[in-house]
Amino acid sequence: MPESETIVVIGAGVVGLSTALDIQQRLSGTQSILLVARDFPSDTSVNYASPWAGAHYRPVPGSSPQALREADQARRTFEAMKRVAAEEPAAGIELIPGAEYLEAPPPEYLDEPSVRNVYSHLKDFRSLSSDELPEGVKWGVHYGTYMINSPVYCAHMLRKFIVKGGNTKQYTLAHWKEAFALASNVTTVVNCSGLGFGDPKAFIIKGQTCLVRNHCTESITRQNEDGSWSFCIPRPLNGGTIIGGTKQPHDWDPNPSVETRERLLASAAKWFPFTPESNGRFDVIRDIVGRRPAREGGMRIEVEKLTDGKSVVHAYGAGGRGFELSRGVAEDVVGLMLENGLLREKASL
């Protein structure tokens, strides 16, 4: 009888949790899974990006290999999120209308094939005619999308993982190599660590948003004439609304900026659908700062074979698209593991 083997997944962000759940569904009887992370959904840390995320699905057109790969992963994630929203209401996912209004659309938004490639699968998708656009807007679309209460969704996935027999260990790894020593007979480590432990292509993107009590029934993204972006994302289960946001590569300041908050709110106030009782003002709950783990050229998703017969599967560097890509990335990781014999067989359900 084969010796029992432990697969270790590093990282309990949205990519790590999604990947651990997908692997868990396919374990053979001689394999178990251990999720190791510095932070879990009950923790709050500027370096633990997932619970801070606005977490909605907004397609990103483009024709580069990275853009096409991410579009495919995002499309598969979208289909998975629709199923979860229908079957697991406690997961914190809700299907809602989405709208985008761009005052200075980049070239890829004006390329019809690129737009069709990433938007056409969305329910009720349509491009807006010039007489439907707000003043100053050059390009706009409406479609059906999803929004996620990110801390609720992460906690929901962790509960599912544990209830189905998964083990967890809170531990700060210095390197992914350390994971091979955290359980018995570990021959495969799945590296969903975010920044990848010293990868020179990896970097952080600081993001600041603001959580407000004002209710909104749709996800709205607005690009301003100067190229800056503004958005509102309502969180399901009465989680407030995220007003954002910034993208500040290599900015390690962990503190929220009052000036940035005022700028974000002032920008959003120009188009936010305030209710009459709000008097056109935002009711602020808190400032949010998180560090998105990004990587030049996009995510690293590959199997690295080691000299001692062991393997590490890398899946990190999602930047600001962790939630949008998460289920597609998990599928790709499982596919690589099956191809390389790291998952022995598909478990019967």
mmCIF file of C-alpha atoms in Angstrom:
data_model
loop_
_atom_site.group_PDB
_atom_site.id
_atom_site.type_symbol
_atom_site.label_atom_id
_atom_site.label_comp_id
_atom_site.label_asym_id
_atom_site.label_seq_id
_atom_site.Cartn_x
_atom_site.Cartn_y
_atom_site.Cartn_z
ATOM 1 C CA MET A 1 0.000 0.000 0.000
ATOM 2 C CA PRO A 2 1.450 3.433 -0.931
ATOM 3 C CA GLU A 3 2.737 5.563 1.935
ATOM 4 C CA SER A 4 0.394 8.361 2.986
ATOM 5 C CA GLU A 5 1.460 11.692 1.474
ATOM 6 C CA THR A 6 0.759 15.271 2.568
ATOM 7 C CA ILE A 7 0.332 18.064 0.048
ATOM 8 C CA VAL A 8 1.121 21.467 1.566
ATOM 9 C CA VAL A 9 -0.530 24.604 0.208
ATOM 10 C CA ILE A 10 1.122 27.868 1.246
ATOM 11 C CA GLY A 11 -1.105 30.921 1.647
ATOM 12 C CA ALA A 12 -4.675 31.495 2.824
ATOM 13 C CA GLY A 13 -5.512 34.389 0.528
ATOM 14 C CA VAL A 14 -8.243 33.956 -2.051
ATOM 15 C CA VAL A 15 -5.912 32.117 -4.467
ATOM 16 C CA GLY A 16 -4.532 29.781 -1.801
ATOM 17 C CA LEU A 17 -7.959 28.978 -0.346
ATOM 18 C CA SER A 18 -9.486 28.383 -3.790
ATOM 19 C CA THR A 19 -6.573 26.161 -4.796
ATOM 20 C CA ALA A 20 -6.636 24.178 -1.547
ATOM 21 C CA LEU A 21 -10.364 23.474 -1.970
ATOM 22 C CA ASP A 22 -9.911 22.380 -5.576
ATOM 23 C CA ILE A 23 -7.026 20.061 -4.683
ATOM 24 C CA GLN A 24 -8.969 18.669 -1.733
ATOM 25 C CA GLN A 25 -11.799 17.523 -4.028
ATOM 26 C CA ARG A 26 -9.371 15.372 -6.025
ATOM 27 C CA LEU A 27 -7.229 13.752 -3.336
ATOM 28 C CA SER A 28 -6.679 10.019 -3.476
ATOM 29 C CA GLY A 29 -7.150 7.905 -0.373
ATOM 30 C CA THR A 30 -3.429 8.042 0.358
ATOM 31 C CA GLN A 31 -3.133 11.835 0.193
ATOM 32 C CA SER A 32 -4.018 14.547 2.678
ATOM 33 C CA ILE A 33 -3.716 18.320 2.548
ATOM 34 C CA LEU A 34 -2.282 20.922 4.923
ATOM 35 C CA LEU A 35 -2.869 24.657 4.482
ATOM 36 C CA VAL A 36 -0.008 26.707 5.946
ATOM 37 C CA ALA A 37 -0.209 30.495 6.184
ATOM 38 C CA ARG A 38 1.026 33.482 8.123
ATOM 39 C CA ASP A 39 -2.484 35.001 8.033
ATOM 40 C CA PHE A 40 -5.939 33.433 8.028
ATOM 41 C CA PRO A 41 -9.343 35.076 7.405
ATOM 42 C CA SER A 42 -9.744 36.043 11.081
ATOM 43 C CA ASP A 43 -6.507 38.079 10.897
ATOM 44 C CA THR A 44 -5.992 41.651 9.755
ATOM 45 C CA SER A 45 -2.691 42.691 8.227
ATOM 46 C CA VAL A 46 -1.728 45.169 5.542
ATOM 47 C CA ASN A 47 0.229 42.306 3.943
ATOM 48 C CA TYR A 48 -2.820 40.014 3.871
ATOM 49 C CA ALA A 49 -4.568 41.541 0.895
ATOM 50 C CA SER A 50 -7.643 39.357 0.337
ATOM 51 C CA PRO A 51 -9.939 40.539 3.183
ATOM 52 C CA TRP A 52 -9.389 44.157 2.142
ATOM 53 C CA ALA A 53 -10.376 43.665 -1.482
ATOM 54 C CA GLY A 54 -13.284 45.423 -3.141
ATOM 55 C CA ALA A 55 -13.775 42.179 -5.038
ATOM 56 C CA HIS A 56 -16.019 42.631 -8.041
ATOM 57 C CA TYR A 57 -15.714 41.304 -11.571
ATOM 58 C CA ARG A 58 -14.770 43.914 -14.156
ATOM 59 C CA PRO A 59 -13.401 42.565 -17.446
ATOM 60 C CA VAL A 60 -10.093 43.909 -18.731
ATOM 61 C CA PRO A 61 -9.671 43.901 -22.532
ATOM 62 C CA GLY A 62 -6.284 43.296 -24.121
ATOM 63 C CA SER A 63 -4.474 41.178 -26.707
ATOM 64 C CA SER A 64 -1.171 40.343 -24.981
ATOM 65 C CA PRO A 65 -0.541 36.722 -23.904
ATOM 66 C CA GLN A 66 -0.965 37.773 -20.278
ATOM 67 C CA ALA A 67 -4.253 39.565 -21.001
ATOM 68 C CA LEU A 68 -5.635 36.586 -22.928
ATOM 69 C CA ARG A 69 -4.569 34.128 -20.222
ATOM 70 C CA GLU A 70 -6.177 36.251 -17.510
ATOM 71 C CA ALA A 71 -9.344 36.702 -19.578
ATOM 72 C CA ASP A 72 -9.715 32.921 -19.775
ATOM 73 C CA GLN A 73 -9.090 32.478 -16.041
ATOM 74 C CA ALA A 74 -11.500 35.301 -15.223
ATOM 75 C CA ARG A 75 -14.225 33.819 -17.422
ATOM 76 C CA ARG A 76 -13.961 30.451 -15.668
ATOM 77 C CA THR A 77 -13.949 32.187 -12.290
ATOM 78 C CA PHE A 78 -17.076 34.107 -13.268
ATOM 79 C CA GLU A 79 -18.941 30.876 -14.050
ATOM 80 C CA ALA A 80 -17.817 29.366 -10.741
ATOM 81 C CA MET A 81 -18.882 32.446 -8.769
ATOM 82 C CA LYS A 82 -22.331 32.328 -10.371
ATOM 83 C CA ARG A 83 -22.757 28.760 -9.131
ATOM 84 C CA VAL A 84 -21.578 29.638 -5.631
ATOM 85 C CA ALA A 85 -23.924 32.648 -5.475
ATOM 86 C CA ALA A 86 -26.863 30.385 -6.363
ATOM 87 C CA GLU A 87 -25.966 27.415 -4.171
ATOM 88 C CA GLU A 88 -24.186 28.931 -1.144
ATOM 89 C CA PRO A 89 -25.821 32.202 -0.030
ATOM 90 C CA ALA A 90 -23.619 32.328 3.086
ATOM 91 C CA ALA A 91 -20.535 32.706 0.859
ATOM 92 C CA GLY A 92 -21.126 36.444 0.478
ATOM 93 C CA ILE A 93 -21.434 36.579 -3.329
ATOM 94 C CA GLU A 94 -24.250 38.426 -5.108
ATOM 95 C CA LEU A 95 -25.049 38.940 -8.771
ATOM 96 C CA ILE A 96 -25.736 42.607 -9.560
ATOM 97 C CA PRO A 97 -25.656 45.064 -12.470
ATOM 98 C CA GLY A 98 -22.313 46.611 -13.390
ATOM 99 C CA ALA A 99 -21.553 49.820 -15.263
ATOM 100 C CA GLU A 100 -18.387 51.389 -16.634
ATOM 101 C CA TYR A 101 -17.935 54.956 -17.844
ATOM 102 C CA LEU A 102 -14.600 56.009 -19.347
ATOM 103 C CA GLU A 103 -13.707 59.602 -20.198
ATOM 104 C CA ALA A 104 -10.347 58.743 -21.801
ATOM 105 C CA PRO A 105 -10.617 55.098 -22.911
ATOM 106 C CA PRO A 106 -7.289 53.340 -23.574
ATOM 107 C CA PRO A 107 -6.829 51.859 -27.079
ATOM 108 C CA GLU A 108 -7.784 48.332 -26.003
ATOM 109 C CA TYR A 109 -11.269 49.560 -25.031
ATOM 110 C CA LEU A 110 -11.753 50.894 -28.551
ATOM 111 C CA ASP A 111 -10.760 47.576 -30.138
ATOM 112 C CA GLU A 112 -14.056 45.778 -30.726
ATOM 113 C CA PRO A 113 -12.633 42.201 -30.865
ATOM 114 C CA SER A 114 -10.800 42.701 -27.547
ATOM 115 C CA VAL A 115 -13.917 44.107 -25.900
ATOM 116 C CA ARG A 116 -16.111 41.333 -27.265
ATOM 117 C CA ASN A 117 -13.624 38.696 -26.079
ATOM 118 C CA VAL A 118 -13.858 39.705 -22.429
ATOM 119 C CA TYR A 119 -17.417 41.066 -22.131
ATOM 120 C CA SER A 120 -19.604 38.950 -24.432
ATOM 121 C CA HIS A 121 -20.167 36.115 -21.919
ATOM 122 C CA LEU A 122 -21.748 38.505 -19.419
ATOM 123 C CA LYS A 123 -25.499 38.557 -19.036
ATOM 124 C CA ASP A 124 -27.200 41.688 -20.400
ATOM 125 C CA PHE A 125 -23.949 43.067 -21.791
ATOM 126 C CA ARG A 126 -24.371 46.039 -24.084
ATOM 127 C CA SER A 127 -22.327 49.000 -25.216
ATOM 128 C CA LEU A 128 -23.899 52.351 -24.488
ATOM 129 C CA SER A 129 -24.770 54.752 -27.283
ATOM 130 C CA SER A 130 -23.522 58.338 -27.143
ATOM 131 C CA ASP A 131 -26.869 59.666 -25.957
ATOM 132 C CA GLU A 132 -26.814 57.223 -23.000
ATOM 133 C CA LEU A 133 -23.408 58.330 -21.731
ATOM 134 C CA PRO A 134 -23.001 60.846 -18.900
ATOM 135 C CA GLU A 135 -21.471 64.195 -19.799
ATOM 136 C CA GLY A 136 -17.763 63.897 -20.610
ATOM 137 C CA VAL A 137 -17.844 60.102 -20.997
ATOM 138 C CA LYS A 138 -16.555 58.688 -24.290
ATOM 139 C CA TRP A 139 -17.123 54.949 -23.719
ATOM 140 C CA GLY A 140 -19.531 53.001 -21.555
ATOM 141 C CA VAL A 141 -21.013 49.544 -21.018
ATOM 142 C CA HIS A 142 -23.623 47.841 -18.846
ATOM 143 C CA TYR A 143 -23.590 44.152 -17.884
ATOM 144 C CA GLY A 144 -24.400 41.657 -15.165
ATOM 145 C CA THR A 145 -21.537 40.929 -12.777
ATOM 146 C CA TYR A 146 -20.892 39.716 -9.241
ATOM 147 C CA MET A 147 -19.659 41.344 -6.076
ATOM 148 C CA ILE A 148 -18.109 39.659 -3.078
ATOM 149 C CA ASN A 149 -17.983 40.451 0.606
ATOM 150 C CA SER A 150 -14.319 39.468 0.645
ATOM 151 C CA PRO A 151 -13.768 38.698 4.371
ATOM 152 C CA VAL A 152 -17.004 36.668 4.458
ATOM 153 C CA TYR A 153 -16.051 34.710 1.330
ATOM 154 C CA CYS A 154 -12.549 33.914 2.605
ATOM 155 C CA ALA A 155 -13.935 32.718 5.956
ATOM 156 C CA HIS A 156 -16.548 30.648 4.109
ATOM 157 C CA MET A 157 -13.898 28.869 2.035
ATOM 158 C CA LEU A 158 -11.765 28.169 5.108
ATOM 159 C CA ARG A 159 -14.779 26.647 6.907
ATOM 160 C CA LYS A 160 -15.498 24.391 3.917
ATOM 161 C CA PHE A 161 -11.860 23.292 3.794
ATOM 162 C CA ILE A 162 -11.784 22.366 7.493
ATOM 163 C CA VAL A 163 -15.207 20.656 7.500
ATOM 164 C CA LYS A 164 -14.075 18.483 4.580
ATOM 165 C CA GLY A 165 -11.068 17.273 6.548
ATOM 166 C CA GLY A 166 -8.368 19.786 5.660
ATOM 167 C CA ASN A 167 -5.741 20.679 8.235
ATOM 168 C CA THR A 168 -4.318 24.151 8.877
ATOM 169 C CA LYS A 169 -1.177 25.521 10.474
ATOM 170 C CA GLN A 170 -0.480 29.180 11.211
ATOM 171 C CA TYR A 171 3.208 29.631 10.568
ATOM 172 C CA THR A 172 5.447 32.286 9.047
ATOM 173 C CA LEU A 173 7.613 30.626 6.415
ATOM 174 C CA ALA A 174 11.003 32.058 5.534
ATOM 175 C CA HIS A 175 10.981 30.155 2.225
ATOM 176 C CA TRP A 176 8.728 27.635 0.478
ATOM 177 C CA LYS A 177 11.422 24.966 1.044
ATOM 178 C CA GLU A 178 10.549 25.069 4.740
ATOM 179 C CA ALA A 179 7.068 23.701 3.959
ATOM 180 C CA PHE A 180 8.478 20.264 3.158
ATOM 181 C CA ALA A 181 9.352 19.859 6.855
ATOM 182 C CA LEU A 182 5.966 20.824 8.297
ATOM 183 C CA ALA A 183 4.270 17.441 7.887
ATOM 184 C CA SER A 184 5.141 13.815 7.218
ATOM 185 C CA ASN A 185 6.074 12.704 3.701
ATOM 186 C CA VAL A 186 5.588 16.026 1.917
ATOM 187 C CA THR A 187 6.590 15.625 -1.720
ATOM 188 C CA THR A 188 4.506 18.455 -3.188
ATOM 189 C CA VAL A 189 4.247 22.074 -2.048
ATOM 190 C CA VAL A 190 1.863 24.517 -3.736
ATOM 191 C CA ASN A 191 3.210 28.048 -3.434
ATOM 192 C CA CYS A 192 0.297 30.507 -3.285
ATOM 193 C CA SER A 193 2.313 32.885 -1.119
ATOM 194 C CA GLY A 194 1.480 36.086 -2.999
ATOM 195 C CA LEU A 195 4.994 37.413 -3.595
ATOM 196 C CA GLY A 196 6.755 34.086 -4.099
ATOM 197 C CA PHE A 197 9.589 34.332 -1.529
ATOM 198 C CA GLY A 198 12.173 36.567 -3.170
ATOM 199 C CA ASP A 199 11.091 36.388 -6.801
ATOM 200 C CA PRO A 200 12.833 39.444 -8.369
ATOM 201 C CA LYS A 201 9.827 39.971 -10.650
ATOM 202 C CA ALA A 202 7.415 40.223 -7.720
ATOM 203 C CA PHE A 203 6.447 43.554 -6.167
ATOM 204 C CA ILE A 204 3.712 45.095 -4.049
ATOM 205 C CA ILE A 205 1.040 47.534 -5.146
ATOM 206 C CA LYS A 206 -0.352 49.577 -2.281
ATOM 207 C CA GLY A 207 -4.054 50.227 -2.557
ATOM 208 C CA GLN A 208 -6.191 52.604 -0.519
ATOM 209 C CA THR A 209 -9.980 52.551 -0.489
ATOM 210 C CA CYS A 210 -12.713 53.708 1.848
ATOM 211 C CA LEU A 211 -15.554 51.660 3.328
ATOM 212 C CA VAL A 212 -18.779 53.654 3.650
ATOM 213 C CA ARG A 213 -22.297 52.890 4.885
ATOM 214 C CA ASN A 214 -24.008 54.373 1.832
ATOM 215 C CA HIS A 215 -25.948 51.704 -0.032
ATOM 216 C CA CYS A 216 -25.637 51.150 -3.769
ATOM 217 C CA THR A 217 -27.384 48.570 -5.953
ATOM 218 C CA GLU A 218 -24.785 48.284 -8.714
ATOM 219 C CA SER A 219 -21.033 48.186 -9.220
ATOM 220 C CA ILE A 220 -19.887 51.379 -10.936
ATOM 221 C CA THR A 221 -16.436 52.038 -12.401
ATOM 222 C CA ARG A 222 -15.529 55.491 -13.632
ATOM 223 C CA GLN A 223 -12.360 56.566 -15.428
ATOM 224 C CA ASN A 224 -11.646 60.277 -15.246
ATOM 225 C CA GLU A 225 -10.247 62.445 -18.018
ATOM 226 C CA ASP A 226 -6.801 62.488 -16.378
ATOM 227 C CA GLY A 227 -6.676 58.686 -16.528
ATOM 228 C CA SER A 228 -7.369 58.098 -12.829
ATOM 229 C CA TRP A 229 -10.009 55.547 -11.831
ATOM 230 C CA SER A 230 -12.848 55.694 -9.349
ATOM 231 C CA PHE A 231 -15.311 52.985 -8.358
ATOM 232 C CA CYS A 232 -17.960 51.859 -5.919
ATOM 233 C CA ILE A 233 -18.504 48.220 -4.998
ATOM 234 C CA PRO A 234 -21.368 47.318 -2.638
ATOM 235 C CA ARG A 235 -20.568 44.389 -0.357
ATOM 236 C CA PRO A 236 -23.265 41.712 0.063
ATOM 237 C CA LEU A 237 -24.803 40.827 3.425
ATOM 238 C CA ASN A 238 -24.937 44.463 4.541
ATOM 239 C CA GLY A 239 -21.170 44.875 4.342
ATOM 240 C CA GLY A 240 -21.188 48.524 3.282
ATOM 241 C CA THR A 241 -19.788 49.919 0.031
ATOM 242 C CA ILE A 242 -16.160 50.175 -1.050
ATOM 243 C CA ILE A 243 -15.165 53.516 -2.619
ATOM 244 C CA GLY A 244 -11.848 53.421 -4.400
ATOM 245 C CA GLY A 245 -9.210 53.405 -5.224
ATOM 246 C CA THR A 246 -5.465 53.786 -5.720
ATOM 247 C CA LYS A 247 -2.696 51.674 -7.240
ATOM 248 C CA GLN A 248 0.721 52.659 -5.901
ATOM 249 C CA PRO A 249 3.486 50.239 -6.984
ATOM 250 C CA HIS A 250 6.446 49.815 -4.578
ATOM 251 C CA ASP A 251 4.828 52.099 -1.951
ATOM 252 C CA TRP A 252 5.517 50.493 1.428
ATOM 253 C CA ASP A 253 3.807 53.129 3.584
ATOM 254 C CA PRO A 254 1.216 51.147 5.613
ATOM 255 C CA ASN A 255 -0.735 54.219 6.678
ATOM 256 C CA PRO A 256 -3.892 55.546 5.021
ATOM 257 C CA SER A 257 -3.641 59.087 3.700
ATOM 258 C CA VAL A 258 -6.344 61.551 4.720
ATOM 259 C CA GLU A 259 -5.687 63.516 1.539
ATOM 260 C CA THR A 260 -6.146 60.366 -0.547
ATOM 261 C CA ARG A 261 -9.419 59.578 1.209
ATOM 262 C CA GLU A 262 -10.732 63.078 0.540
ATOM 263 C CA ARG A 263 -9.724 62.823 -3.113
ATOM 264 C CA LEU A 264 -11.377 59.410 -3.546
ATOM 265 C CA LEU A 265 -14.609 60.522 -1.928
ATOM 266 C CA ALA A 266 -14.701 63.835 -3.804
ATOM 267 C CA SER A 267 -14.218 62.042 -7.113
ATOM 268 C CA ALA A 268 -16.907 59.447 -6.390
ATOM 269 C CA ALA A 269 -19.335 62.067 -5.085
ATOM 270 C CA LYS A 270 -19.616 63.484 -8.624
ATOM 271 C CA TRP A 271 -21.458 60.384 -9.859
ATOM 272 C CA PHE A 272 -22.433 58.221 -6.853
ATOM 273 C CA PRO A 273 -26.208 57.494 -6.677
ATOM 274 C CA PHE A 274 -26.825 59.009 -3.256
ATOM 275 C CA THR A 275 -30.159 58.349 -1.576
ATOM 276 C CA PRO A 276 -32.125 61.457 -0.494
ATOM 277 C CA GLU A 277 -31.474 60.977 3.226
ATOM 278 C CA SER A 278 -27.686 60.994 2.702
ATOM 279 C CA ASN A 279 -27.717 64.684 1.663
ATOM 280 C CA GLY A 280 -25.044 63.918 -0.909
ATOM 281 C CA ARG A 281 -22.484 62.864 1.699
ATOM 282 C CA PHE A 282 -20.582 59.663 2.388
ATOM 283 C CA ASP A 283 -20.897 58.062 5.819
ATOM 284 C CA VAL A 284 -17.380 56.737 6.358
ATOM 285 C CA ILE A 285 -16.761 53.532 8.326
ATOM 286 C CA ARG A 286 -13.008 53.244 7.861
ATOM 287 C CA ASP A 287 -10.038 53.700 5.575
ATOM 288 C CA ILE A 288 -8.581 50.536 4.042
ATOM 289 C CA VAL A 289 -4.964 49.956 3.033
ATOM 290 C CA GLY A 290 -3.679 46.690 1.578
ATOM 291 C CA ARG A 291 -0.650 45.478 -0.378
ATOM 292 C CA ARG A 292 -1.535 43.598 -3.546
ATOM 293 C CA PRO A 293 1.103 40.967 -4.432
ATOM 294 C CA ALA A 294 1.902 41.588 -8.108
ATOM 295 C CA ARG A 295 4.421 40.240 -10.585
ATOM 296 C CA GLU A 296 5.931 41.524 -13.832
ATOM 297 C CA GLY A 297 4.410 39.572 -16.696
ATOM 298 C CA GLY A 298 1.537 38.292 -14.570
ATOM 299 C CA MET A 299 1.154 35.298 -12.320
ATOM 300 C CA ARG A 300 3.725 32.556 -12.147
ATOM 301 C CA ILE A 301 1.872 29.276 -12.614
ATOM 302 C CA GLU A 302 4.215 26.366 -13.188
ATOM 303 C CA VAL A 303 5.654 23.163 -11.736
ATOM 304 C CA GLU A 304 9.268 23.265 -10.556
ATOM 305 C CA LYS A 305 10.832 19.821 -10.246
ATOM 306 C CA LEU A 306 13.421 19.477 -7.488
ATOM 307 C CA THR A 307 16.414 17.161 -7.497
ATOM 308 C CA ASP A 308 15.150 14.932 -4.680
ATOM 309 C CA GLY A 309 11.971 13.848 -6.453
ATOM 310 C CA LYS A 310 9.928 16.574 -4.838
ATOM 311 C CA SER A 311 8.006 19.342 -6.605
ATOM 312 C CA VAL A 312 6.776 22.850 -5.930
ATOM 313 C CA VAL A 313 3.824 24.225 -7.876
ATOM 314 C CA HIS A 314 3.955 28.018 -8.091
ATOM 315 C CA ALA A 315 0.792 30.114 -8.252
ATOM 316 C CA TYR A 316 1.433 33.676 -7.094
ATOM 317 C CA GLY A 317 1.527 37.297 -8.207
ATOM 318 C CA ALA A 318 -2.128 38.023 -9.051
ATOM 319 C CA GLY A 319 -1.860 41.730 -8.231
ATOM 320 C CA GLY A 320 -5.279 43.346 -7.957
ATOM 321 C CA ARG A 321 -7.119 40.511 -9.719
ATOM 322 C CA GLY A 322 -6.915 37.752 -7.115
ATOM 323 C CA PHE A 323 -10.661 37.310 -6.703
ATOM 324 C CA GLU A 324 -11.335 37.672 -10.430
ATOM 325 C CA LEU A 325 -8.796 34.981 -11.381
ATOM 326 C CA SER A 326 -8.918 32.725 -8.322
ATOM 327 C CA ARG A 327 -11.068 29.817 -9.479
ATOM 328 C CA GLY A 328 -9.468 29.715 -12.929
ATOM 329 C CA VAL A 329 -6.005 29.694 -11.354
ATOM 330 C CA ALA A 330 -7.046 26.876 -9.006
ATOM 331 C CA GLU A 331 -8.232 24.830 -11.994
ATOM 332 C CA ASP A 332 -4.938 25.463 -13.800
ATOM 333 C CA VAL A 333 -2.919 24.381 -10.760
ATOM 334 C CA VAL A 334 -4.922 21.166 -10.400
ATOM 335 C CA GLY A 335 -4.488 20.525 -14.117
ATOM 336 C CA LEU A 336 -0.708 20.848 -13.805
ATOM 337 C CA MET A 337 -0.677 18.550 -10.782
ATOM 338 C CA LEU A 338 -2.668 15.878 -12.600
ATOM 339 C CA GLU A 339 -0.427 16.149 -15.676
ATOM 340 C CA ASN A 340 2.681 15.707 -13.522
ATOM 341 C CA GLY A 341 1.312 12.869 -11.379
ATOM 342 C CA LEU A 342 1.249 14.989 -8.214
ATOM 343 C CA LEU A 343 -2.412 14.178 -7.695
ATOM 344 C CA ARG A 344 -2.733 10.426 -7.980
ATOM 345 C CA GLU A 345 -6.335 10.127 -9.069
ATOM 346 C CA LYS A 346 -9.612 11.988 -9.051
ATOM 347 C CA ALA A 347 -11.555 11.087 -5.948
ATOM 348 C CA SER A 348 -15.057 9.743 -6.492
ATOM 349 C CA LEU A 349 -17.694 12.115 -5.109
#
